[in-house]
CSV table of C-alpha atoms in Angstrom, one decimal:
chain,number,residue,atom,x,y,z
A,1,MET,CA,-1.7,-6.5,-11.7
A,2,ILE,CA,-4.9,-5.1,-13.0
A,3,PRO,CA,-8.1,-7.0,-13.4
A,4,ALA,CA,-10.0,-7.2,-16.7
A,5,SER,CA,-12.6,-4.5,-17.2
A,6,PHE,CA,-16.0,-4.9,-15.7
A,7,GLU,CA,-19.1,-2.9,-15.1
A,8,TYR,CA,-19.4,-1.8,-11.5
A,9,VAL,CA,-22.8,-1.8,-9.8
A,10,ARG,CA,-23.2,-0.6,-6.3
A,11,ALA,CA,-26.1,-2.2,-4.5
A,12,ASP,CA,-28.0,0.1,-2.1
A,13,SER,CA,-30.5,-2.6,-0.9
A,14,VAL,CA,-30.8,-6.4,-0.9
A,15,ASP,CA,-33.7,-6.2,-3.4
A,16,GLY,CA,-31.6,-3.9,-5.6
A,17,LEU,CA,-28.7,-6.4,-5.5
A,18,LEU,CA,-31.0,-9.3,-6.3
A,19,GLY,CA,-32.5,-7.3,-9.2
A,20,ALA,CA,-29.0,-6.8,-10.6
A,21,LEU,CA,-28.2,-10.5,-10.3
A,22,THR,CA,-31.4,-11.4,-12.1
A,23,GLU,CA,-30.6,-8.9,-14.8
A,24,HIS,CA,-27.0,-10.0,-15.4
A,25,GLY,CA,-27.2,-13.7,-14.6
A,26,ASP,CA,-24.0,-15.6,-14.2
A,27,GLU,CA,-22.0,-12.8,-15.8
A,28,ALA,CA,-22.2,-11.0,-12.5
A,29,LYS,CA,-20.3,-11.7,-9.3
A,30,ILE,CA,-21.0,-10.3,-5.9
A,31,LEU,CA,-18.3,-8.3,-4.2
A,32,ALA,CA,-18.3,-8.3,-0.4
A,33,GLY,CA,-15.0,-7.6,1.3
A,34,GLY,CA,-13.1,-8.7,-1.8
A,35,MET,CA,-10.3,-10.4,0.1
A,36,SER,CA,-10.6,-13.5,-2.1
A,37,LEU,CA,-12.3,-12.2,-5.2
A,38,ILE,CA,-10.1,-9.2,-5.9
A,39,PRO,CA,-6.8,-11.3,-5.9
A,40,LEU,CA,-8.5,-13.8,-8.2
A,41,MET,CA,-9.6,-11.0,-10.5
A,42,LYS,CA,-6.1,-9.6,-10.5
A,43,PHE,CA,-4.7,-12.9,-11.5
A,44,ARG,CA,-7.6,-13.0,-14.0
A,45,LEU,CA,-8.7,-16.4,-12.7
A,46,ALA,CA,-12.0,-14.7,-12.2
A,47,VAL,CA,-13.2,-12.4,-15.0
A,48,PRO,CA,-16.7,-11.3,-14.1
A,49,SER,CA,-18.2,-8.8,-16.6
A,50,VAL,CA,-20.4,-7.2,-13.9
A,51,LEU,CA,-19.3,-6.7,-10.3
A,52,VAL,CA,-22.2,-6.1,-7.9
A,53,ASP,CA,-20.8,-4.4,-4.8
A,54,ALA,CA,-22.7,-5.5,-1.7
A,55,GLY,CA,-20.2,-3.8,0.6
A,56,ARG,CA,-22.6,-1.0,1.7
A,57,LEU,CA,-25.5,-3.2,2.7
A,58,ASP,CA,-25.1,-2.4,6.4
A,59,ASP,CA,-28.5,-4.1,7.0
A,60,LEU,CA,-26.6,-7.3,6.6
A,61,ARG,CA,-23.9,-6.4,9.1
A,62,TYR,CA,-25.0,-7.6,12.5
A,63,ILE,CA,-24.6,-10.1,15.3
A,64,ARG,CA,-27.8,-10.9,17.1
A,65,ASP,CA,-29.1,-13.4,19.7
A,66,GLY,CA,-31.5,-15.7,17.8
A,67,GLY,CA,-32.6,-17.8,20.8
A,68,ASP,CA,-30.9,-21.1,20.3
A,69,HIS,CA,-28.5,-19.6,17.8
A,70,VAL,CA,-26.5,-16.5,17.1
A,71,ALA,CA,-27.6,-14.8,13.9
A,72,ILE,CA,-24.7,-13.2,11.9
A,73,GLY,CA,-25.4,-11.0,8.9
A,74,ALA,CA,-23.5,-12.1,5.9
A,75,LEU,CA,-21.6,-8.8,5.6
A,76,THR,CA,-20.3,-8.9,9.1
A,77,ARG,CA,-16.6,-8.5,9.0
A,78,HIS,CA,-14.1,-10.7,10.7
A,79,ARG,CA,-13.1,-7.8,12.8
A,80,ASP,CA,-16.6,-7.5,14.1
A,81,LEU,CA,-16.6,-11.2,14.9
A,82,GLU,CA,-13.3,-11.2,16.8
A,83,THR,CA,-14.4,-8.3,19.0
A,84,ASN,CA,-18.0,-9.3,19.7
A,85,ASP,CA,-18.9,-10.2,23.2
A,86,LEU,CA,-22.2,-11.9,22.5
A,87,LEU,CA,-20.4,-14.2,20.0
A,88,GLY,CA,-17.6,-14.8,22.6
A,89,ALA,CA,-20.2,-15.8,25.2
A,90,GLU,CA,-22.4,-18.0,23.0
A,91,CYS,CA,-20.1,-19.2,20.2
A,92,GLY,CA,-16.6,-18.6,21.5
A,93,VAL,CA,-15.1,-20.8,18.8
A,94,VAL,CA,-16.4,-18.6,16.0
A,95,ARG,CA,-15.0,-15.5,17.7
A,96,ALA,CA,-11.6,-17.1,18.3
A,97,VAL,CA,-11.2,-18.6,14.8
A,98,ALA,CA,-12.3,-15.3,13.2
A,99,ALA,CA,-9.2,-13.8,14.9
A,100,GLU,CA,-7.1,-16.4,13.1
A,101,VAL,CA,-8.2,-15.3,9.6
A,102,GLY,CA,-5.5,-13.6,7.5
A,103,ASP,CA,-4.1,-10.5,9.1
A,104,ASN,CA,-5.5,-7.3,10.6
A,105,GLN,CA,-6.0,-5.6,7.2
A,106,VAL,CA,-7.8,-8.7,5.8
A,107,ARG,CA,-10.0,-9.0,8.8
A,108,HIS,CA,-11.0,-5.3,8.5
A,109,ARG,CA,-12.5,-6.0,5.1
A,110,GLY,CA,-13.3,-9.7,4.8
A,111,THR,CA,-16.8,-10.8,5.7
A,112,ILE,CA,-18.2,-14.1,7.1
A,113,GLY,CA,-20.6,-14.3,4.2
A,114,GLY,CA,-17.9,-13.8,1.6
A,115,SER,CA,-15.8,-16.5,3.3
A,116,VAL,CA,-18.6,-18.9,3.3
A,117,ALA,CA,-20.0,-18.1,-0.2
A,118,HIS,CA,-16.5,-18.3,-1.7
A,119,GLY,CA,-16.5,-22.0,-0.7
A,120,ASP,CA,-12.7,-22.3,-0.3
A,121,SER,CA,-12.0,-25.4,1.8
A,122,ALA,CA,-8.7,-23.7,3.0
A,123,SER,CA,-10.7,-20.9,4.7
A,124,ASP,CA,-10.9,-21.1,8.5
A,125,LEU,CA,-14.5,-20.3,9.3
A,126,PRO,CA,-16.4,-22.7,7.0
A,127,ALA,CA,-15.0,-25.8,8.7
A,128,VAL,CA,-16.0,-24.3,12.1
A,129,LEU,CA,-19.5,-23.6,10.9
A,130,LEU,CA,-19.7,-27.1,9.5
A,131,ALA,CA,-18.6,-28.6,12.8
A,132,LEU,CA,-21.2,-26.5,14.6
A,133,ASP,CA,-24.0,-27.5,12.2
A,134,ALA,CA,-24.7,-23.9,11.3
A,135,ASP,CA,-27.5,-22.9,8.9
A,136,PHE,CA,-27.1,-20.6,6.0
A,137,VAL,CA,-29.9,-18.3,4.9
A,138,ILE,CA,-30.0,-17.7,1.1
A,139,ARG,CA,-32.3,-15.2,-0.5
A,140,GLY,CA,-33.3,-15.1,-4.2
A,141,ALA,CA,-35.9,-13.3,-6.2
A,142,SER,CA,-38.4,-16.0,-5.4
A,143,GLY,CA,-37.8,-16.0,-1.7
A,144,GLU,CA,-35.7,-17.3,1.1
A,145,ARG,CA,-34.3,-20.8,1.9
A,146,VAL,CA,-32.3,-22.2,4.7
A,147,VAL,CA,-29.5,-24.7,4.0
A,148,ALA,CA,-27.7,-26.8,6.5
A,149,ALA,CA,-23.9,-26.5,6.5
A,150,ALA,CA,-23.7,-30.2,5.7
A,151,ASP,CA,-25.5,-29.7,2.4
A,152,PHE,CA,-24.0,-26.3,1.5
A,153,PHE,CA,-20.5,-27.0,0.2
A,154,THR,CA,-20.6,-29.0,-3.0
A,155,GLY,CA,-17.0,-28.8,-4.4
A,156,TYR,CA,-14.0,-26.7,-5.0
A,157,PHE,CA,-15.2,-23.1,-4.6
A,158,GLU,CA,-18.7,-24.4,-5.2
A,159,THR,CA,-21.8,-24.1,-3.0
A,160,VAL,CA,-25.5,-24.5,-3.4
A,161,ILE,CA,-25.9,-20.7,-3.9
A,162,ALA,CA,-27.4,-20.1,-7.4
A,163,PRO,CA,-26.0,-17.2,-9.5
A,164,ASP,CA,-29.1,-15.1,-8.8
A,165,GLU,CA,-29.0,-15.7,-5.0
A,166,LEU,CA,-27.4,-13.9,-2.1
A,167,LEU,CA,-26.3,-15.4,1.2
A,168,THR,CA,-27.8,-13.1,3.8
A,169,GLU,CA,-27.3,-14.7,7.2
A,170,VAL,CA,-25.3,-17.4,9.1
A,171,ARG,CA,-27.1,-19.0,12.0
A,172,VAL,CA,-24.7,-20.6,14.5
A,173,PRO,CA,-26.1,-22.9,17.2
A,174,LYS,CA,-24.9,-21.8,20.6
A,175,SER,CA,-21.9,-23.8,21.8
A,176,GLY,CA,-20.8,-21.7,24.8
A,177,PRO,CA,-17.8,-19.6,25.5
A,178,ALA,CA,-15.2,-22.4,25.9
A,179,GLY,CA,-14.6,-26.0,25.1
A,180,PHE,CA,-12.8,-25.7,21.7
A,181,SER,CA,-9.4,-25.5,20.1
A,182,TYR,CA,-8.4,-24.5,16.6
A,183,GLN,CA,-5.0,-25.8,15.3
A,184,LYS,CA,-3.9,-24.1,12.2
A,185,PHE,CA,-0.7,-25.0,10.4
A,186,ASN,CA,0.9,-22.6,8.0
A,187,ARG,CA,4.3,-21.3,7.2
A,188,ARG,CA,3.7,-17.6,7.4
A,189,ALA,CA,1.4,-16.1,10.0
A,190,GLN,CA,-1.1,-14.6,7.5
A,191,ASP,CA,-1.3,-17.6,5.1
A,192,TRP,CA,-4.1,-19.9,4.5
A,193,ALA,CA,-4.0,-23.1,6.6
A,194,ILE,CA,-2.0,-25.9,4.9
A,195,VAL,CA,-4.2,-28.0,7.2
A,196,GLY,CA,-6.4,-26.9,10.1
A,197,SER,CA,-8.3,-28.8,12.6
A,198,VAL,CA,-11.0,-27.5,15.0
A,199,ALA,CA,-12.4,-29.5,17.9
A,200,VAL,CA,-15.4,-28.2,19.7
A,201,ARG,CA,-17.6,-29.6,22.4
A,202,VAL,CA,-21.3,-29.3,21.8
A,203,GLY,CA,-23.4,-30.6,24.6
A,204,ASP,CA,-22.1,-34.1,25.4
A,205,SER,CA,-20.5,-34.7,22.0
A,206,THR,CA,-17.2,-33.5,20.5
A,207,ARG,CA,-17.2,-32.3,16.9
A,208,VAL,CA,-14.1,-32.1,14.7
A,209,GLY,CA,-13.9,-30.0,11.5
A,210,LEU,CA,-11.0,-30.1,9.0
A,211,VAL,CA,-9.6,-27.2,6.9
A,212,ASN,CA,-8.0,-27.9,3.5
A,213,MET,CA,-8.3,-31.7,3.6
A,214,GLY,CA,-10.4,-31.9,0.4
A,215,PRO,CA,-12.5,-29.9,-2.1
A,216,THR,CA,-14.8,-28.8,0.7
A,217,PRO,CA,-14.5,-28.3,4.4
A,218,LEU,CA,-15.0,-31.6,6.2
A,219,ARG,CA,-16.1,-33.2,9.4
A,220,ALA,CA,-13.8,-35.9,10.8
A,221,ARG,CA,-16.6,-38.3,11.4
A,222,GLY,CA,-14.3,-41.2,12.2
A,223,VAL,CA,-12.7,-39.1,15.0
A,224,GLU,CA,-16.1,-38.1,16.4
A,225,MET,CA,-17.3,-41.7,16.4
A,226,ALA,CA,-14.2,-43.0,18.1
A,227,LEU,CA,-14.5,-40.3,20.8
A,228,ALA,CA,-18.2,-41.1,21.3
A,229,GLU,CA,-17.1,-44.7,21.9
A,230,GLY,CA,-14.7,-43.5,24.6
A,231,ALA,CA,-11.4,-43.6,22.7
A,232,SER,CA,-8.5,-41.4,23.9
A,233,ALA,CA,-7.6,-38.2,22.0
A,234,THR,CA,-4.5,-39.9,20.6
A,235,ASP,CA,-6.4,-43.0,19.4
A,236,ALA,CA,-9.3,-41.0,18.0
A,237,ALA,CA,-7.1,-38.5,16.2
A,238,GLY,CA,-5.6,-41.5,14.3
A,239,ALA,CA,-8.8,-41.5,12.2
A,240,ALA,CA,-8.5,-37.8,11.2
A,241,ALA,CA,-7.5,-38.4,7.6
A,242,GLU,CA,-10.0,-41.2,7.0
A,243,GLY,CA,-12.3,-40.4,4.1
A,244,THR,CA,-10.5,-37.1,3.2
A,245,GLU,CA,-9.4,-36.2,-0.3
A,246,ALA,CA,-6.4,-33.9,0.4
A,247,SER,CA,-4.7,-32.5,-2.6
A,248,ALA,CA,-1.0,-32.0,-3.2
A,249,ASP,CA,0.4,-28.6,-3.9
A,250,ILE,CA,3.6,-26.6,-3.4
A,251,ASN,CA,3.1,-26.6,0.4
A,252,ALA,CA,2.4,-30.2,1.1
A,253,THR,CA,1.8,-33.7,-0.5
A,254,ALA,CA,-1.5,-35.4,0.2
A,255,GLU,CA,0.3,-37.8,2.4
A,256,TYR,CA,1.8,-35.0,4.5
A,257,ARG,CA,-1.6,-33.4,4.8
A,258,GLY,CA,-3.0,-36.6,6.2
A,259,HIS,CA,-0.2,-36.6,8.8
A,260,LEU,CA,-0.9,-33.0,9.7
A,261,ALA,CA,-4.6,-33.8,10.0
A,262,ARG,CA,-3.9,-36.5,12.6
A,263,VAL,CA,-1.3,-34.4,14.5
A,264,LEU,CA,-3.4,-31.2,14.5
A,265,THR,CA,-6.5,-33.1,15.5
A,266,ARG,CA,-4.8,-34.7,18.4
A,267,ARG,CA,-3.4,-31.3,19.5
A,268,ALA,CA,-6.9,-29.8,19.2
A,269,LEU,CA,-8.5,-32.5,21.2
A,270,GLU,CA,-5.8,-32.2,23.9
A,271,ALA,CA,-5.9,-28.5,24.0
A,272,MET,CA,-9.7,-28.3,24.0
A,273,VAL,CA,-10.8,-26.6,27.2
B,1,MET,CA,-32.7,1.1,-10.0
B,2,LEU,CA,-29.2,0.9,-8.9
B,3,PRO,CA,-26.6,3.5,-9.5
B,4,SER,CA,-24.7,2.0,-12.4
B,5,CYS,CA,-21.5,3.6,-13.7
B,6,SER,CA,-20.8,2.4,-17.2
B,7,THR,CA,-21.1,5.6,-19.2
B,8,PRO,CA,-17.6,6.8,-20.3
B,9,GLN,CA,-16.8,10.4,-19.6
B,10,ALA,CA,-14.2,12.4,-21.4
B,11,PRO,CA,-11.2,13.1,-19.2
B,12,SER,CA,-10.5,16.7,-18.4
B,13,ARG,CA,-7.7,18.6,-20.1
B,14,GLU,CA,-5.8,18.8,-16.8
B,15,ARG,CA,-6.1,15.1,-16.4
B,16,VAL,CA,-4.9,14.3,-19.9
B,17,THR,CA,-1.8,16.5,-19.3
B,18,ARG,CA,-1.2,14.7,-16.0
B,19,ASP,CA,-1.6,11.3,-17.6
B,20,ARG,CA,0.8,12.2,-20.4
B,21,GLU,CA,3.3,13.2,-17.7
B,22,PHE,CA,2.6,9.9,-15.9
B,23,ARG,CA,3.2,7.8,-19.0
B,24,ARG,CA,6.4,9.6,-19.6
B,25,ARG,CA,7.6,9.0,-16.1
B,26,THR,CA,6.4,5.4,-16.1
B,27,ARG,CA,8.7,4.8,-19.0
B,28,PHE,CA,11.6,6.2,-17.0
B,29,TRP,CA,10.9,3.9,-14.2
B,30,ASN,CA,10.1,0.7,-16.0
B,31,SER,CA,13.1,0.0,-18.2
B,32,GLN,CA,16.7,1.0,-18.4
B,33,THR,CA,16.5,1.0,-22.2
B,34,ASP,CA,13.6,3.3,-22.1
B,35,VAL,CA,15.5,5.7,-19.8
B,36,THR,CA,18.4,5.9,-22.2
B,37,PHE,CA,16.1,6.3,-25.2
B,38,THR,CA,14.1,9.0,-23.4
B,39,GLU,CA,17.1,10.9,-22.3
B,40,ARG,CA,18.5,10.8,-25.8
B,41,SER,CA,15.2,12.0,-27.2
B,42,GLU,CA,15.1,14.8,-24.7
B,43,GLN,CA,18.7,15.8,-25.6
B,44,ARG,CA,17.6,16.1,-29.1
B,45,GLY,CA,14.7,18.2,-27.9
B,46,SER,CA,12.0,16.0,-29.3
B,47,GLU,CA,9.0,14.7,-27.4
B,48,PRO,CA,9.7,11.1,-26.4
B,49,LYS,CA,6.5,9.9,-28.0
B,50,LYS,CA,7.2,6.7,-29.9
B,51,ILE,CA,9.2,4.8,-27.4
B,52,ALA,CA,8.2,1.2,-27.1
B,53,CYS,CA,7.2,1.0,-23.6
B,54,THR,CA,7.1,-2.0,-21.3
B,55,GLU,CA,3.9,-4.0,-21.0
B,56,THR,CA,3.4,-2.8,-17.5
B,57,ALA,CA,3.7,0.8,-18.6
B,58,SER,CA,1.3,0.4,-21.5
B,59,VAL,CA,-1.3,-1.4,-19.4
B,60,ARG,CA,-1.0,1.2,-16.6
B,61,ALA,CA,-1.3,4.1,-19.0
B,62,GLU,CA,-4.4,2.5,-20.6
B,63,VAL,CA,-5.9,2.2,-17.2
B,64,THR,CA,-5.2,5.7,-15.9
B,65,CYS,CA,-6.1,7.7,-19.0
B,66,GLN,CA,-8.6,5.8,-21.1
B,67,ASP,CA,-12.1,4.6,-20.6
B,68,ALA,CA,-12.8,6.7,-17.6
B,69,ALA,CA,-16.0,5.0,-16.5
B,70,MET,CA,-17.1,6.5,-13.2
B,71,GLN,CA,-16.5,9.5,-11.0
B,72,ILE,CA,-15.4,8.9,-7.4
B,73,ALA,CA,-14.7,11.2,-4.5
B,74,MET,CA,-13.1,10.7,-1.2
B,75,LEU,CA,-11.3,12.6,1.5
B,76,VAL,CA,-7.6,11.8,1.4
B,77,ASN,CA,-5.5,13.2,4.3
B,78,GLY,CA,-8.3,15.7,4.9
B,79,VAL,CA,-8.3,16.9,1.3
B,80,GLY,CA,-11.3,16.3,-1.0
B,81,GLN,CA,-10.3,14.3,-4.1
B,82,SER,CA,-12.5,13.6,-7.1
B,83,HIS,CA,-11.5,11.9,-10.3
B,84,ASP,CA,-12.9,9.9,-13.2
B,85,VAL,CA,-11.6,6.3,-12.9
B,86,GLU,CA,-12.2,3.0,-14.5
B,87,ALA,CA,-14.1,0.7,-12.2
B,88,ARG,CA,-11.2,-1.7,-12.0
B,89,THR,CA,-8.8,1.0,-10.7
B,90,LEU,CA,-7.3,-0.3,-7.4
B,91,LEU,CA,-7.2,2.1,-4.5
B,92,VAL,CA,-3.4,2.1,-4.4
B,93,GLN,CA,-3.3,3.0,-8.1
B,94,TYR,CA,-5.8,5.7,-7.5
B,95,LEU,CA,-3.8,7.2,-4.6
B,96,ARG,CA,-0.5,7.0,-6.4
B,97,GLU,CA,-1.5,8.0,-9.9
B,98,SER,CA,-4.7,10.1,-9.6
B,99,CYS,CA,-3.9,11.8,-6.3
B,100,THR,CA,-0.1,11.7,-7.0
B,101,LEU,CA,0.5,10.5,-3.4
B,102,THR,CA,3.3,8.1,-4.0
B,103,GLY,CA,4.2,7.5,-0.4
B,104,THR,CA,2.1,4.4,-0.5
B,105,LYS,CA,4.1,1.7,-2.1
B,106,VAL,CA,3.1,-1.3,-4.2
B,107,GLY,CA,5.1,-4.3,-2.9
B,108,CYS,CA,3.9,-7.8,-3.7
B,109,ASP,CA,0.6,-6.6,-5.3
B,110,THR,CA,-1.0,-9.8,-4.0
B,111,SER,CA,-2.2,-8.7,-0.5
B,112,SER,CA,0.7,-10.4,1.2
B,113,CYS,CA,3.3,-7.8,2.1
B,114,GLY,CA,1.3,-4.8,3.4
B,115,ALA,CA,3.5,-2.2,1.8
B,116,CYS,CA,0.4,-0.6,0.4
B,117,THR,CA,-1.4,-0.3,3.8
B,118,VAL,CA,-3.5,2.8,4.3
B,119,LEU,CA,-6.3,3.7,6.6
B,120,VAL,CA,-9.9,3.7,5.3
B,121,ASP,CA,-12.3,5.2,7.8
B,122,GLY,CA,-9.6,4.7,10.4
B,123,GLU,CA,-9.0,1.0,9.7
B,124,SER,CA,-5.9,-0.4,8.1
B,125,VAL,CA,-6.5,-2.0,4.7
B,126,LYS,CA,-4.3,-3.2,1.9
B,127,SER,CA,-5.0,-0.8,-0.9
B,128,CYS,CA,-3.8,-3.2,-3.6
B,129,THR,CA,-6.8,-5.4,-2.7
B,130,MET,CA,-9.5,-2.8,-2.7
B,131,PHE,CA,-11.1,-1.0,-5.7
B,132,ALA,CA,-11.0,2.8,-5.5
B,133,ALA,CA,-14.7,2.6,-6.1
B,134,GLN,CA,-15.1,0.8,-2.8
B,135,ALA,CA,-13.6,3.7,-1.0
B,136,ASP,CA,-15.9,6.2,-2.7
B,137,GLY,CA,-17.0,8.6,0.0
B,138,ALA,CA,-14.5,7.3,2.5
B,139,ASP,CA,-12.0,9.1,4.7
B,140,VAL,CA,-8.6,7.8,3.6
B,141,THR,CA,-5.3,8.4,5.4
B,142,THR,CA,-1.9,7.7,3.7
B,143,VAL,CA,1.6,8.1,5.1
B,144,GLU,CA,1.6,11.7,3.8
B,145,GLY,CA,-1.3,12.4,6.2
B,146,LEU,CA,0.6,11.3,9.4
B,147,ALA,CA,2.6,14.4,10.1
B,148,ASP,CA,0.9,17.6,11.3
B,149,GLY,CA,2.8,20.1,9.3
B,150,PRO,CA,6.5,20.0,10.5
B,151,ASN,CA,5.5,17.9,13.5
B,152,TRP,CA,6.0,14.2,13.0
B,153,HIS,CA,3.5,11.7,14.1
B,154,ALA,CA,4.6,9.7,17.2
B,155,ILE,CA,5.0,6.6,15.0
B,156,GLN,CA,7.4,8.5,12.6
B,157,THR,CA,9.5,9.8,15.5
B,158,ALA,CA,9.6,6.3,16.9
B,159,PHE,CA,10.7,4.7,13.6
B,160,HIS,CA,13.4,7.4,13.3
B,161,GLU,CA,14.7,7.0,16.8
B,162,GLN,CA,14.5,3.2,17.1
B,163,HIS,CA,16.0,2.6,13.6
B,164,GLY,CA,12.8,0.9,12.5
B,165,LEU,CA,13.8,0.8,8.9
B,166,LYS,CA,16.7,0.0,6.5
B,167,CYS,CA,15.7,0.3,2.9
B,168,GLY,CA,12.4,2.0,3.8
B,169,TYR,CA,10.2,0.3,1.2
B,170,CYS,CA,7.9,-1.3,3.8
B,171,THR,CA,8.0,1.6,6.1
B,172,ALA,CA,4.9,3.6,4.9
B,173,GLY,CA,2.8,0.5,5.1
B,174,MET,CA,4.3,-0.6,8.4
B,175,MET,CA,3.6,2.7,10.0
B,176,MET,CA,0.0,2.9,8.7
B,177,ALA,CA,-0.6,-0.7,9.9
B,178,ALA,CA,0.9,0.3,13.3
B,179,VAL,CA,-1.2,3.5,13.6
B,180,GLY,CA,-4.4,1.5,12.8
B,181,PHE,CA,-3.3,-1.2,15.3
B,182,LEU,CA,-2.4,1.2,18.1
B,183,ALA,CA,-5.9,2.8,17.7
B,184,GLU,CA,-7.4,-0.6,18.4
B,185,ASN,CA,-4.9,-1.6,21.1
B,186,PRO,CA,-3.2,1.3,22.8
B,187,ASN,CA,-1.4,-0.9,25.4
B,188,PRO,CA,0.2,-3.7,23.3
B,189,THR,CA,2.7,-6.2,24.5
B,190,ASP,CA,5.6,-7.2,22.3
B,191,ARG,CA,3.6,-10.3,21.1
B,192,ASP,CA,0.5,-8.1,20.4
B,193,VAL,CA,2.6,-5.9,18.1
B,194,ARG,CA,4.0,-8.9,16.3
B,195,LEU,CA,0.5,-10.3,15.7
B,196,GLY,CA,-0.8,-6.9,14.9
B,197,LEU,CA,1.7,-6.4,12.2
B,198,GLU,CA,1.6,-10.0,10.8
B,199,GLY,CA,0.2,-8.6,7.5
B,200,ASN,CA,3.3,-6.5,6.9
B,201,LEU,CA,6.6,-8.0,5.6
B,202,CYS,CA,10.0,-6.4,5.9
B,203,ARG,CA,12.9,-8.0,4.2
B,204,CYS,CA,15.7,-6.0,5.8
B,205,THR,CA,15.4,-5.4,9.6
B,206,GLY,CA,14.3,-8.7,10.9
B,207,TYR,CA,11.4,-6.9,12.7
B,208,GLN,CA,13.2,-6.4,16.0
B,209,ASN,CA,13.5,-2.6,15.6
B,210,ILE,CA,10.1,-2.3,14.0
B,211,VAL,CA,8.5,-3.9,17.0
B,212,ALA,CA,10.6,-1.6,19.3
B,213,SER,CA,9.4,1.4,17.2
B,214,VAL,CA,5.8,0.5,17.6
B,215,LEU,CA,6.1,-0.1,21.3
B,216,ALA,CA,8.0,3.2,21.7
B,217,ALA,CA,5.2,5.0,19.8
B,218,ALA,CA,2.6,3.4,22.0
B,219,ASP,CA,4.4,4.7,25.1
B,220,SER,CA,4.8,8.2,23.7
B,221,MET,CA,1.2,8.3,22.5
B,222,LYS,CA,0.1,7.3,26.0
B,223,LEU,CA,2.3,10.0,27.4
B,224,GLY,CA,0.9,12.5,25.0
B,225,SER,CA,-2.7,11.7,25.9
B,226,MET,CA,-1.8,11.7,29.6
B,227,LYS,CA,-0.3,15.2,29.2
B,228,LEU,CA,-3.4,16.3,27.2
B,229,GLY,CA,-5.6,14.8,29.9
B,230,SER,CA,-3.7,16.6,32.7
B,231,MET,CA,-3.9,19.8,30.8
B,232,GLU,CA,-7.6,19.4,30.4
B,233,ALA,CA,-7.8,18.7,34.1
B,234,ASP,CA,-5.7,21.7,34.9
B,235,SER,CA,-7.9,24.0,32.8
B,236,MET,CA,-11.0,22.6,34.4
B,237,GLU,CA,-9.5,23.3,37.8
B,238,THR,CA,-8.6,26.8,36.9
B,239,GLY,CA,-11.9,27.3,35.1
B,240,GLN,CA,-10.2,28.1,31.8
């Protein structure tokens, strides 16, 4: 399958990329690793007339200690995340979940920024970043702004990033090397999660994030509140599907997704070490 | 300003000839009717020009020979390659059609099966889900680049000896994924291999022999590097 024609622009700097976005407006799409965008273009579900390739902006490929958080450049690849010791020590859950994304080939190309900016609720990392209350740094021609994960995802494949803006950095609060579990349910190893549930301990509280249980990644607030009130993992997990808007597709009905959310959340809470 | 690549360039004469040949062959491959028609035309000694080709063939031909929009260059199996391509040309298409390296296969064409796996700067990627322009300037290795002249790569020997294939369609991608994986994990367990190759599908073997092949290759590569290491140690001792 061959995508529709487009003009290819290779960005050699962040400013250059922002300039190209300003010039082409919403006709343009940013290409990072391309692991989601290129299949969409091949199916012609995405038909950008200008593709701005950010793939060589190595300035945005880093994992740094930011004090109370780990700063991850938007073009950092999943492979970088899953092999990074700083991330393993300070945000073990991000490193572990990055290793669950797609397959080796996908992780070699796919980036954390691409995964976040794509806004697919079936992606693994956005739900984790939401559970950890990560911040996203977005740069536009007029400057930089920082958006909390809770305010970032707005709908199916939609985020607060404007057409002329670029996600440059993900700031993940430190949660330590352990105390988490990610339960991903899919039929083939490399597939997207039919449903996923991540449980992670942050300080005294336990956070739960849900993958593919609605238009955006979600927090299982009901579960978190029940745990805070001292409920057992089994009892708390019973609230996992509350307030979700799971869709039905070829893989699962909405009802079955609700069931999966409860079961996977219970497993995540029990396995959390 | 940014390097923008929208100015069409005229394809070279050599390229036009090659594309014409490609279009002819594509018709052979794409439809039984076309094969018969083409053969008949050839028997009559006429150029098989006006055959109604399949949609796939016509789209492909359009992509490979018209609207060349940008020039890209990369090292493929150690050989410099440079061609005019449309920006939307996928890497697999570029390797197969512009570089005529057809060892890399297109399987699912949707990033699921891994048959198109090649190494880009040493890392395995699915070449159906990467634009050739993204690999501009890269060092690409395809299955054709594995063997060193008549000497097979350890992974090729292992697939041969362990019966790691039946129909062979997934094999090029399977071996390239394995080579990339073994570079990252030279001491894998059975489970590591299965996880390492999760991006590659085989519809014949049931994976058992593929996993055995990769484990055998890991062993022989370790043995190879140990031998190399001891040779180096020997030469250091003897001062050679």
